[in-house]
Short mmCIF file of C-alpha atoms in Angstrom, two decimals:
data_model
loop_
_atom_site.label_atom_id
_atom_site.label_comp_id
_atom_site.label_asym_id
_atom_site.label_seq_id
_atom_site.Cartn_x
_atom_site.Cartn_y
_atom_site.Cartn_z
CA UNK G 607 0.00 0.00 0.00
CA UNK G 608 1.24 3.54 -0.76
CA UNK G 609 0.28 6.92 0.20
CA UNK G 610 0.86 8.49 -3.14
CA UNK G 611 -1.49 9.98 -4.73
CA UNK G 612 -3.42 8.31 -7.86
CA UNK G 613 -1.23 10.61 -10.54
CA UNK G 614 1.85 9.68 -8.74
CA UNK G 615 1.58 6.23 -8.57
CA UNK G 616 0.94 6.44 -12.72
CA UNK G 617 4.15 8.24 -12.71
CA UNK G 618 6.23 5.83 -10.36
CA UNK G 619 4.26 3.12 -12.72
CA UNK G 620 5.91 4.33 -16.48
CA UNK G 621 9.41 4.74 -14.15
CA UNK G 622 9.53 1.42 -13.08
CA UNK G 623 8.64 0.59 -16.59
CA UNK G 624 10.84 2.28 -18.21
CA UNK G 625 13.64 0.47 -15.52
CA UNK G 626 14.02 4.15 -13.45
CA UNK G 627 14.56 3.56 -9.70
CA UNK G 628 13.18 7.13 -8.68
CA UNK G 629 11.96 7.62 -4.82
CA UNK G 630 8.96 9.85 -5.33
CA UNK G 631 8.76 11.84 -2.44
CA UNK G 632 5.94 13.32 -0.72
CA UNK G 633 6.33 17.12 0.74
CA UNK G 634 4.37 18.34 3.61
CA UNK G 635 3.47 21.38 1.27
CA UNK G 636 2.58 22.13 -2.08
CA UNK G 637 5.56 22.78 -4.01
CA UNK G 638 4.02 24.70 -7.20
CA UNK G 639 6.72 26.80 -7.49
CA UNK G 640 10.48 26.59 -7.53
CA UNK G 641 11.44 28.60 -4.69
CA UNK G 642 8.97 25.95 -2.70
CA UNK G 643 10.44 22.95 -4.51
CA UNK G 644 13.88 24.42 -3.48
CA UNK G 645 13.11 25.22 0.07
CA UNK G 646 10.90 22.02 0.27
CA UNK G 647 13.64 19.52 -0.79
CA UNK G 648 17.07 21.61 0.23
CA UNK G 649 18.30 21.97 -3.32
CA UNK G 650 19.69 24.80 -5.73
CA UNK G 651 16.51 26.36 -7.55
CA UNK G 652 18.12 25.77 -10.80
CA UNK G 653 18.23 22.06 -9.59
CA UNK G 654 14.38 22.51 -9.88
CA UNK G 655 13.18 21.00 -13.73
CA UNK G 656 10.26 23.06 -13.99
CA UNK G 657 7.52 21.77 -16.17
CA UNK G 658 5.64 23.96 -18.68
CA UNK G 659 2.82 22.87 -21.27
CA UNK G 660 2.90 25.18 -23.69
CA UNK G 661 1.77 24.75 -27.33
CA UNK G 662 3.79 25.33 -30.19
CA UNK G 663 1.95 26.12 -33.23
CA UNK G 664 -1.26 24.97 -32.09
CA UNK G 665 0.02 21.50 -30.35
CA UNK G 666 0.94 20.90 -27.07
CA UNK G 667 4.36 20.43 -25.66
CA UNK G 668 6.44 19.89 -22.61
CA UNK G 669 9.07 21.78 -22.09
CA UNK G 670 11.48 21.06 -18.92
CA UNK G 671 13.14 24.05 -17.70
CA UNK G 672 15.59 25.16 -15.01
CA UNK G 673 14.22 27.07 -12.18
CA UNK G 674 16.76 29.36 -12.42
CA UNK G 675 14.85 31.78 -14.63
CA UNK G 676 12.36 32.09 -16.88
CA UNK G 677 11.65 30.46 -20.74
CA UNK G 678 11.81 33.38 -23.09
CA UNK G 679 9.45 32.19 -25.92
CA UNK G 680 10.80 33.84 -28.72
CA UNK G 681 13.79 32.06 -27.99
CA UNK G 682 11.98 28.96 -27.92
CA UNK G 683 10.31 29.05 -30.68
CA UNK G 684 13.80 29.69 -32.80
CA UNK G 685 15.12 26.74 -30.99
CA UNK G 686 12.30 24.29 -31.55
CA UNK G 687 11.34 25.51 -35.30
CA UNK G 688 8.19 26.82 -34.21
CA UNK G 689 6.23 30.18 -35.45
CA UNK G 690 4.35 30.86 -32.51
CA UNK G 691 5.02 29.60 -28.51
CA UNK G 692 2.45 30.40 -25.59
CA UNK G 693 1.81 29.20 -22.62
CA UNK G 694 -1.25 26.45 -22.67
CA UNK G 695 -4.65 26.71 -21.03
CA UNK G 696 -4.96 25.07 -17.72
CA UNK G 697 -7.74 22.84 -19.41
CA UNK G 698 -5.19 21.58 -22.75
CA UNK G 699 -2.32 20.79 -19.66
CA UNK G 700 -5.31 18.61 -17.76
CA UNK G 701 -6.21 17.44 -21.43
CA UNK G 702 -2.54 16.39 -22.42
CA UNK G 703 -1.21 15.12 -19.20
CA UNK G 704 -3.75 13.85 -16.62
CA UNK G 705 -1.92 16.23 -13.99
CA UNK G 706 -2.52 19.43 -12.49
CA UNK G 707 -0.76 22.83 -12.88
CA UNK G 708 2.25 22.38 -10.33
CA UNK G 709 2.70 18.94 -10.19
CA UNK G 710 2.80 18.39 -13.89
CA UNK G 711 5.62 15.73 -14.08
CA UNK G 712 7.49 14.46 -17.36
CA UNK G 713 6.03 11.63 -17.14
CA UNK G 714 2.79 9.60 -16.77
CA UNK G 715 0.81 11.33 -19.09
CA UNK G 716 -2.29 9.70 -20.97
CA UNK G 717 -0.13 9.96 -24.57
CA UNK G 718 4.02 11.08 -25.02
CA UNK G 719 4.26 14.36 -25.15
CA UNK G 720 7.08 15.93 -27.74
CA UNK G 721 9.64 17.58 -24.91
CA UNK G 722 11.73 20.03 -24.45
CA UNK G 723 14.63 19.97 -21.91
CA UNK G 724 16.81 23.40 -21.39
CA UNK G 725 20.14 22.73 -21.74
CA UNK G 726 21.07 24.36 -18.06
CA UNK G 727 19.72 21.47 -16.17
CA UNK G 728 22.74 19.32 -17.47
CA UNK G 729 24.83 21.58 -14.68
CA UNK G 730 23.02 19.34 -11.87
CA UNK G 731 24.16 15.92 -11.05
CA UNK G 732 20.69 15.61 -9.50
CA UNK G 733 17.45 17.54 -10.68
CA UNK G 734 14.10 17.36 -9.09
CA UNK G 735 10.79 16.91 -11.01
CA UNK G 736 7.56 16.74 -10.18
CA UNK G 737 6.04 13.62 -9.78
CA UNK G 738 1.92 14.23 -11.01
CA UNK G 739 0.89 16.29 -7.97
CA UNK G 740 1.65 19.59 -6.59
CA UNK G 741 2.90 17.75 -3.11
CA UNK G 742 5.51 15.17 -4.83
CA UNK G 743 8.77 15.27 -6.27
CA UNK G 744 11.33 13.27 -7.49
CA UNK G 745 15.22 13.02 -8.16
CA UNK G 746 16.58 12.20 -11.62
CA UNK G 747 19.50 12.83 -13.54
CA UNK G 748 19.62 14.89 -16.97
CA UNK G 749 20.31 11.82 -18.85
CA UNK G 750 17.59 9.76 -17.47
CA UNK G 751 15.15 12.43 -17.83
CA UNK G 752 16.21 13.06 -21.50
CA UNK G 753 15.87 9.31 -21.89
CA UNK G 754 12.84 9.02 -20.03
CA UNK G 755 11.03 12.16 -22.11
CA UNK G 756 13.01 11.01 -25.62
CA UNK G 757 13.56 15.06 -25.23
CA UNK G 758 15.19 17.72 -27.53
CA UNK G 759 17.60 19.15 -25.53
CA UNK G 760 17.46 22.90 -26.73
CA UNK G 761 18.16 27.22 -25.30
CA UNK G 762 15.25 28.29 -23.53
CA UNK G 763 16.94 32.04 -22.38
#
């Protein structure tokens, strides 16, 4: 029995799966933001791998940034080919990944989603995801995440 919630246990579901030993850990507090991620866990904020739906050209993506700052979307777009990037609905990130704003984690979602991965989390031997809720994270390394996600690793600032 496990005290995860439902989303989580998808995620920790496609991880073991996919042959990723991952603890997901549950956090007293919700950790929708990086700072609380940070503070939360006792990492770096750039350790943080943010994770933003956005749609390029109509479609959704995933894009997994650092947070350490902020995804310019011009420079995005130029990176990923795309004419137009903006940031998704909260109803097409429900649609596309069965998770909630905050706890949206790269993986676990109802279909793959084509991802994104900015090139600054490769500076952290560990990075933190979230893990399908707002309450859970979970430690990976760039290279599992990248194979986890089958992501593009591409500028985001």
């Amino acid at each position: 029995m496990t005290d995860l919630p439902e989303r989580s246990i998808l995620v920790q579901q496609h991880l073991a799966r996919a042959g990723v030993e991952a603890e997901i850990r549950v956090l007293p507090d919700s950790a929708r933001t990086a700072r609380a991620a940070a503070d939360a866990i006792g990492c770096e904020v750039a350790a943080i791998a943010n994770s933003l739906v956005l749609e390029a050209d109509g479609a959704p993506i995933l894009v997994m940034t650092s947070g350490g700052h902020r995804v310019d979307l011009d420079v995005l777009a130029r990176s990923i080919g795309a004419v137009d990037v903006s940031m998704a609905p909260p109803a097409v990130v429900r649609e596309a990944t069965g998770q909630a704003i905050g706890g949206v984690a790269p993986v676990g979602h109802p279909s793959p989603l084509r991802t994104f991965i900015d090139e600054a989390l490769r500076d952290h031997d560990v990075i933190w995801a979230a893990a399908g809720h707002p309450h859970t994270v979970m430690p990976l390394t760039f290279d599992t995440l990248t194979l986890l996600t089958d992501g593009t690793v591409v500028a985001v600032v």
